[in-house]
PDB file of C-alpha atoms in Angstrom:
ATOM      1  CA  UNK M 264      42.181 -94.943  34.028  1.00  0.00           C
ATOM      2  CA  UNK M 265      41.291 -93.697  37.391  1.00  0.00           C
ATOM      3  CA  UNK M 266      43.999 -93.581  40.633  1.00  0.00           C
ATOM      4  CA  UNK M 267      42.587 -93.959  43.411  1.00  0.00           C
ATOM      5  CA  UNK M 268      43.895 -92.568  46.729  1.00  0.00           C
ATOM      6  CA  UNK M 269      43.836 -94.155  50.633  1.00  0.00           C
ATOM      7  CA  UNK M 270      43.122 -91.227  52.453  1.00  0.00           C
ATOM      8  CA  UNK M 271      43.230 -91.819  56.389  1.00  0.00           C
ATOM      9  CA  UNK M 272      42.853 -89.544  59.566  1.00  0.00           C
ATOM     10  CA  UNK M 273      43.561 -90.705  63.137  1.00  0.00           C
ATOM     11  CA  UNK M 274      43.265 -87.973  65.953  1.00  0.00           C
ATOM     12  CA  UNK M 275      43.466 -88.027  69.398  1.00  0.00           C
ATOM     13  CA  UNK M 276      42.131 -85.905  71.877  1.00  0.00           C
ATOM     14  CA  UNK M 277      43.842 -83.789  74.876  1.00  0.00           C
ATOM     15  CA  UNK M 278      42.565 -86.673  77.264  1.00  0.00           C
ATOM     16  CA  UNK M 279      44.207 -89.350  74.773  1.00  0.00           C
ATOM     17  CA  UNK M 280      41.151 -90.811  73.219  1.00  0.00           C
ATOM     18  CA  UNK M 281      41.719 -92.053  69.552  1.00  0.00           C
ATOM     19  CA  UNK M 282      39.596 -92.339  66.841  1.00  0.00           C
ATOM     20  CA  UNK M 283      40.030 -92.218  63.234  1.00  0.00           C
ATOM     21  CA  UNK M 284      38.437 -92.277  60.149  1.00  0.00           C
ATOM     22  CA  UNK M 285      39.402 -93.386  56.032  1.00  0.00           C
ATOM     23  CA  UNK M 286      38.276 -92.601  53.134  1.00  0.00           C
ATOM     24  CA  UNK M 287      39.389 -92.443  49.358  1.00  0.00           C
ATOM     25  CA  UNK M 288      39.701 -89.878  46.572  1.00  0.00           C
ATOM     26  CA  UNK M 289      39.640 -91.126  42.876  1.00  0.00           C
ATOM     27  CA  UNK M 290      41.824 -88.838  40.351  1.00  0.00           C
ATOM     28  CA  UNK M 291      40.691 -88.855  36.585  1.00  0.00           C
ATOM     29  CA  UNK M 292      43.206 -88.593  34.264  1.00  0.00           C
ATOM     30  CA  UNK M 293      44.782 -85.490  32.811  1.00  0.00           C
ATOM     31  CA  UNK M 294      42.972 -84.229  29.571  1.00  0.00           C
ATOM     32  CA  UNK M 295      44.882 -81.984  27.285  1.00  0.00           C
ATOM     33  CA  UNK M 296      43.363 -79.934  24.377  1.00  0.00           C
ATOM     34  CA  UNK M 297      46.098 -79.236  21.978  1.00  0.00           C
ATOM     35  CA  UNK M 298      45.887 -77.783  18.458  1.00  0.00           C
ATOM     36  CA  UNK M 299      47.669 -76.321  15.360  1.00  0.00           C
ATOM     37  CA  UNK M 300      46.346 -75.121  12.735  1.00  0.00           C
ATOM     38  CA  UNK M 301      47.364 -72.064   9.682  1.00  0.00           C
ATOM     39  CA  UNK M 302      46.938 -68.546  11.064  1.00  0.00           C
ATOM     40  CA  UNK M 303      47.185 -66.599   8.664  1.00  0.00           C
ATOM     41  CA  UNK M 304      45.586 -66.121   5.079  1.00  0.00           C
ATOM     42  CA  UNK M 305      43.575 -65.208   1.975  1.00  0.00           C
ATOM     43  CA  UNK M 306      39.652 -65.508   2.145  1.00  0.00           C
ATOM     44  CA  UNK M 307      38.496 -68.511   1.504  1.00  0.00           C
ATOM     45  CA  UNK M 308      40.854 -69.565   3.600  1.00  0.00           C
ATOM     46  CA  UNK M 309      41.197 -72.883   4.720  1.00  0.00           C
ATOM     47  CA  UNK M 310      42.664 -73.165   8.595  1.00  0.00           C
ATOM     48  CA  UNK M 311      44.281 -76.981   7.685  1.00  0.00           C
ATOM     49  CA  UNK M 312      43.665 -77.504  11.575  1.00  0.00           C
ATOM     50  CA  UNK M 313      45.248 -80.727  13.344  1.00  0.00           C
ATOM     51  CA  UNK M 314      44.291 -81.656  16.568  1.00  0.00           C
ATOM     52  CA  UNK M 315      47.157 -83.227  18.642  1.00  0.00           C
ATOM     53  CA  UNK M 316      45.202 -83.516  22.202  1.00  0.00           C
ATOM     54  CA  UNK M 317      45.374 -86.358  24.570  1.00  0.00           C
ATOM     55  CA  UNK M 318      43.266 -88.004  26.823  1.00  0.00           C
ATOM     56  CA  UNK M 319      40.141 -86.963  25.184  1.00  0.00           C
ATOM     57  CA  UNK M 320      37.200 -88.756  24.280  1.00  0.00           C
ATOM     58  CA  UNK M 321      35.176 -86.125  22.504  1.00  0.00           C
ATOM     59  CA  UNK M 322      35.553 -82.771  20.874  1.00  0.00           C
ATOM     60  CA  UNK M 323      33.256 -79.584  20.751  1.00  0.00           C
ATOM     61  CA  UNK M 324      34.978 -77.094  18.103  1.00  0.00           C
ATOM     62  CA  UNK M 325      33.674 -73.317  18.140  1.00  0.00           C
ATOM     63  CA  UNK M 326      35.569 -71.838  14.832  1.00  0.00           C
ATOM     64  CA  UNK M 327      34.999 -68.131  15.656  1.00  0.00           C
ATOM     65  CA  UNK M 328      32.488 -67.570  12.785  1.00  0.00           C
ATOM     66  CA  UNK M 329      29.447 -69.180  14.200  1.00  0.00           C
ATOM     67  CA  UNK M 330      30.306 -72.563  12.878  1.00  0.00           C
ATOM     68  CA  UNK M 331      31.374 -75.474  15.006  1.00  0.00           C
ATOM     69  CA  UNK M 332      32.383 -79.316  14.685  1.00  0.00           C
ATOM     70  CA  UNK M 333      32.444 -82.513  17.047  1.00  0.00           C
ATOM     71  CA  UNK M 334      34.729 -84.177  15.034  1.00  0.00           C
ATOM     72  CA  UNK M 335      38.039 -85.266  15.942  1.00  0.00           C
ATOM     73  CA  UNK M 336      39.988 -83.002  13.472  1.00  0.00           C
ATOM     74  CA  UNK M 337      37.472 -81.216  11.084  1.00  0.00           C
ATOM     75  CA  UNK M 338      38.021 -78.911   7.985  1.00  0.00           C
ATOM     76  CA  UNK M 339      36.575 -75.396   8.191  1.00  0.00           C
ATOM     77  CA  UNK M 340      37.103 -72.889   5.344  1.00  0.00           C
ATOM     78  CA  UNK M 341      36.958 -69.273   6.814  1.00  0.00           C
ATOM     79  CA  UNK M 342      35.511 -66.666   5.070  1.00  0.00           C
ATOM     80  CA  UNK M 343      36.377 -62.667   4.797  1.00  0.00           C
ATOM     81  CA  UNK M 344      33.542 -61.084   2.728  1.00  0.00           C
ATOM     82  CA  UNK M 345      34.713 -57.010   4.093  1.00  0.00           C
ATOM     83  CA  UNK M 346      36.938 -54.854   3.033  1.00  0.00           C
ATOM     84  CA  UNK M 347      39.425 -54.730   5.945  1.00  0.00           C
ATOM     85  CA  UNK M 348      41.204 -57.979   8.005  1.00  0.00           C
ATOM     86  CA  UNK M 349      39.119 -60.103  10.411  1.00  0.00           C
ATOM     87  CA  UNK M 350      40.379 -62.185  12.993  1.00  0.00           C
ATOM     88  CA  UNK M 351      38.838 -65.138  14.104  1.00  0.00           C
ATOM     89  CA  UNK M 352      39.334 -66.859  17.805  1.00  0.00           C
ATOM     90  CA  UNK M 353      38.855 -70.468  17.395  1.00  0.00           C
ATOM     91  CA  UNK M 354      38.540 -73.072  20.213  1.00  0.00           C
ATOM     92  CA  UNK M 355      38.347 -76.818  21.165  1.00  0.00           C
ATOM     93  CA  UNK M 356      36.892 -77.881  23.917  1.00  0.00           C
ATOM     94  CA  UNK M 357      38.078 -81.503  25.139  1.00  0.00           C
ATOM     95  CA  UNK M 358      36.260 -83.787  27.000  1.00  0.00           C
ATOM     96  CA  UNK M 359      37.605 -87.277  28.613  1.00  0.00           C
ATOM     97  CA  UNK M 360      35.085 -90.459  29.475  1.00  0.00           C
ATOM     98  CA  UNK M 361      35.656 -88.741  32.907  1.00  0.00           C
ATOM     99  CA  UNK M 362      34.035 -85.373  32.413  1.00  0.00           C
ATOM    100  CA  UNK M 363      37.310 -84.199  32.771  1.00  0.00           C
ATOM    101  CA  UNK M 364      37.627 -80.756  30.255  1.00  0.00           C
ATOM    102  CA  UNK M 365      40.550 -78.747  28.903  1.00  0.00           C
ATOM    103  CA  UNK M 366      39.807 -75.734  26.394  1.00  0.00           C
ATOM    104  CA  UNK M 367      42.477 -74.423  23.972  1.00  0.00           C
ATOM    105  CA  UNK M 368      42.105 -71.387  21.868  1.00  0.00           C
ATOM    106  CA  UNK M 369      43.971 -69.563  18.954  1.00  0.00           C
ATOM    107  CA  UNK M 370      43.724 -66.811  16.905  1.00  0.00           C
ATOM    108  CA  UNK M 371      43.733 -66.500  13.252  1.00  0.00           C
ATOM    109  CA  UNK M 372      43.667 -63.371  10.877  1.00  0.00           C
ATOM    110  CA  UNK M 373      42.348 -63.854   7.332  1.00  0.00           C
ATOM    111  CA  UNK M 374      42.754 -61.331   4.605  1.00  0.00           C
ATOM    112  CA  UNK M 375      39.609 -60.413   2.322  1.00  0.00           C
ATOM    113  CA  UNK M 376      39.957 -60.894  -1.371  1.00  0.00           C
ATOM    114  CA  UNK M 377      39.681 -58.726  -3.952  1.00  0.00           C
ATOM    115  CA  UNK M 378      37.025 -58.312  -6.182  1.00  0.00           C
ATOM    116  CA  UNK M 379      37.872 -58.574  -9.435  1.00  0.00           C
ATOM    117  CA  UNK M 380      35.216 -56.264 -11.703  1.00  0.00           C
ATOM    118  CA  UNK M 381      35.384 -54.411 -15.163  1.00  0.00           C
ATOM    119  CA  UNK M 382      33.682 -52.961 -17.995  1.00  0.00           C
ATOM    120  CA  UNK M 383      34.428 -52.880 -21.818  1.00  0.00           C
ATOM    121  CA  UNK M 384      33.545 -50.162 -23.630  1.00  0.00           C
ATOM    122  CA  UNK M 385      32.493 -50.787 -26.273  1.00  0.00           C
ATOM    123  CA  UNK M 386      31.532 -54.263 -25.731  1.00  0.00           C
ATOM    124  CA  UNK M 387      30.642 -55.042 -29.405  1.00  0.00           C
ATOM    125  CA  UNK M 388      32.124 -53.426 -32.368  1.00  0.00           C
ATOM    126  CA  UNK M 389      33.712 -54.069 -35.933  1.00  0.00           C
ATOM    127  CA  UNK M 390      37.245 -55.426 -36.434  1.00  0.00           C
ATOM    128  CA  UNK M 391      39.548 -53.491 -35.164  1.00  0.00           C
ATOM    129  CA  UNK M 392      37.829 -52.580 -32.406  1.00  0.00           C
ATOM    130  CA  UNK M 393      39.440 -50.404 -30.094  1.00  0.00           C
ATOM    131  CA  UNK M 394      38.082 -51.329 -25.939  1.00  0.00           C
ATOM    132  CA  UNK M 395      38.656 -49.564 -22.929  1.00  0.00           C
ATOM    133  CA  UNK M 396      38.728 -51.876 -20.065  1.00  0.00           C
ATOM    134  CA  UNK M 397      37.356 -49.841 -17.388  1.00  0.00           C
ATOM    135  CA  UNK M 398      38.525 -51.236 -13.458  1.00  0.00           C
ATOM    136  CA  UNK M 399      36.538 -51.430 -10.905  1.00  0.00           C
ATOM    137  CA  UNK M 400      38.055 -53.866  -9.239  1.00  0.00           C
ATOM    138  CA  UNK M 401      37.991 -53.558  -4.786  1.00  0.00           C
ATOM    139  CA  UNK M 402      41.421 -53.954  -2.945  1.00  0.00           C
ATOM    140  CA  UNK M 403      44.063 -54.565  -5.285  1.00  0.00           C
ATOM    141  CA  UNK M 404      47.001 -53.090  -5.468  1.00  0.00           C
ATOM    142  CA  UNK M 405      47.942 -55.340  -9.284  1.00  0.00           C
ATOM    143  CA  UNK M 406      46.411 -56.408 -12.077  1.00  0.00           C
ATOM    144  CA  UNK M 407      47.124 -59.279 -14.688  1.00  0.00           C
ATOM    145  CA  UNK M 408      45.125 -58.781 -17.728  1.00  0.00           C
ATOM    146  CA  UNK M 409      44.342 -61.744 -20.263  1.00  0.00           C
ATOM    147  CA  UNK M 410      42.812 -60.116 -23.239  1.00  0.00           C
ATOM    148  CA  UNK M 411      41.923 -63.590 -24.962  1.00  0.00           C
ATOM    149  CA  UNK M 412      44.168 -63.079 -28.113  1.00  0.00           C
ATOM    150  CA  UNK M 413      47.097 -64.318 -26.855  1.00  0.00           C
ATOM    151  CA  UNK M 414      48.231 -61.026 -25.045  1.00  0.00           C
ATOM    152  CA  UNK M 415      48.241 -59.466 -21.926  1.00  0.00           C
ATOM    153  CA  UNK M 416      49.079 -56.404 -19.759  1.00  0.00           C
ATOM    154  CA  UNK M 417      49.945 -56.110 -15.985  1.00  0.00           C
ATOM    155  CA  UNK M 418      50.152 -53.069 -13.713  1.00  0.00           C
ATOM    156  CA  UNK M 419      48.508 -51.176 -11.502  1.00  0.00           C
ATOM    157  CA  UNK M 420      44.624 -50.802 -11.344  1.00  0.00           C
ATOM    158  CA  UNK M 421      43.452 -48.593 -13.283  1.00  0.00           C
ATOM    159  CA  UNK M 422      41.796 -48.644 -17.027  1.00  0.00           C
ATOM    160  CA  UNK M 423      43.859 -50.404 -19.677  1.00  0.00           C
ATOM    161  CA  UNK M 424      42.962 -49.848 -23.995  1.00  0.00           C
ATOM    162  CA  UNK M 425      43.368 -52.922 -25.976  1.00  0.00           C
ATOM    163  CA  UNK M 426      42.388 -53.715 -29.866  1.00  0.00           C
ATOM    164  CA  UNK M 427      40.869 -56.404 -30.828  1.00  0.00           C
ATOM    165  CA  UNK M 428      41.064 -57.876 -34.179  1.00  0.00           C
ATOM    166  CA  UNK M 429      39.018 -60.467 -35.923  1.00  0.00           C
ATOM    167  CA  UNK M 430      40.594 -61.939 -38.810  1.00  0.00           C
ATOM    168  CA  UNK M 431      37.548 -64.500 -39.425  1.00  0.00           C
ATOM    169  CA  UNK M 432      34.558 -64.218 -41.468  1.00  0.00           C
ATOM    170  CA  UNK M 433      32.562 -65.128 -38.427  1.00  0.00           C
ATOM    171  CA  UNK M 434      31.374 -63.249 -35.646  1.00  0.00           C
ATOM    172  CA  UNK M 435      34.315 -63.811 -32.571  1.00  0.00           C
ATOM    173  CA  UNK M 436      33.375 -63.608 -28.278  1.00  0.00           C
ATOM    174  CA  UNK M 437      36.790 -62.962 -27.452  1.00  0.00           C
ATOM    175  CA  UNK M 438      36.669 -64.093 -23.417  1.00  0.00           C
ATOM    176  CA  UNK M 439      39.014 -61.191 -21.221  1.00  0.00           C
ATOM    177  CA  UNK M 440      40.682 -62.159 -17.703  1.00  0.00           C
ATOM    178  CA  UNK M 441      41.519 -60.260 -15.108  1.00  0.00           C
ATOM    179  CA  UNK M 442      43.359 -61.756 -11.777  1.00  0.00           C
ATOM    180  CA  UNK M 443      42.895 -58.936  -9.326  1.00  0.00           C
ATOM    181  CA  UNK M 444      46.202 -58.825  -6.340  1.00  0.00           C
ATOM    182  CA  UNK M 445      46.189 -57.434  -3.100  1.00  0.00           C
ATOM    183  CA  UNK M 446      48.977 -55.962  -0.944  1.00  0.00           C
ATOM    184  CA  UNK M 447      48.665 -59.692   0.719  1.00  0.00           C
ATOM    185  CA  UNK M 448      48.908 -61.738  -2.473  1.00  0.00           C
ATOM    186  CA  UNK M 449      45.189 -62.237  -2.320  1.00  0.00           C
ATOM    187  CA  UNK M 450      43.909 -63.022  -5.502  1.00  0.00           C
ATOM    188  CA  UNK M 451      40.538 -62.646  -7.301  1.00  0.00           C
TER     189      UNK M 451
END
């Protein structure tokens, strides 16, 4: 809780009259506003914040991103939908029962993630049907290729030819994947 102070003044003039006067100051206890949290990732990137701050009774969070929180130690997810890096200044204010405030900031940088986009062509065909994968995949720098037959291909981006066979008398939807890497080991 609150200290409180005896504060007293006695003074005495040049003809040696006294007089004094008391008083008291009250002192609120120290708040600290103390965080961690991840500073560094992949959009969506999730910040896994822990508040460690004492002496406070409430919490006003400003995440950087035009989101905020009262709660003690909330979740945020941060989101990069560009092309480049974005950094992100989050903050926690601290407040006691007092009044008393303390403010603590940090700084995060979150990488955006690729976007993971093709074209076949041709998309429909008779068995064997020979398919260019055309890439247009944003921000990678590697690709892993799942062409739905049990095979796969991984390299650079770029167009990649597959055949496809259907050895069934019925009509087949083969399903492709494609897990798009950046230079950050951001995937899409």
């Amino acid at each position: 809780g609150a200290v409180t102070f005896p504060i007293g003044l006695q003074v005495t003039s040049a003809h040696g009259c006294v007089a004094s006067s008391g008083g008291q100051v009250e002192v609120f206890p120290r708040v600290d506003a103390v965080f961690t949290m991840d500073t560094l990732g992949c959009s969506p990137f999730d910040a896994d914040i822990s508040n460690t701050s004492t002496g406070a009774q409430s919490y006003l969070w400003m995440f950087g991103d035009g989101a905020g929180s009262t709660a003690h130690t909330p979740e945020h997810i941060y989101f990069n939908e560009g092309l480049n890096d974005a950094i992100f200044h989050p903050m926690l204010v601290a407040t006691s029962a007092f009044g008393c405030r303390d403010t603590a900031y940090a700084e995060l940088l979150v990488h955006p993630a690729p976007i993971a986009q093709f074209v076949p062509s041709p998309a429909i065909g008779c068995t064997p049907l020979p398919v260019t994968l055309q890439d247009l995949t944003i921000g990678a720098v590697a690709m892993d290729w799942q062409f739905g037959d049990g095979t796969g291909h991984s390299g650079p981006p770029g167009a990649v030819d597959h055949v496809f066979v259907n050895t069934t008398p019925a009509l087949l939807d083969i399903p492709v994947r494609l897990v798009a890497t950046t230079v950050h080991g951001c995937t899409d």
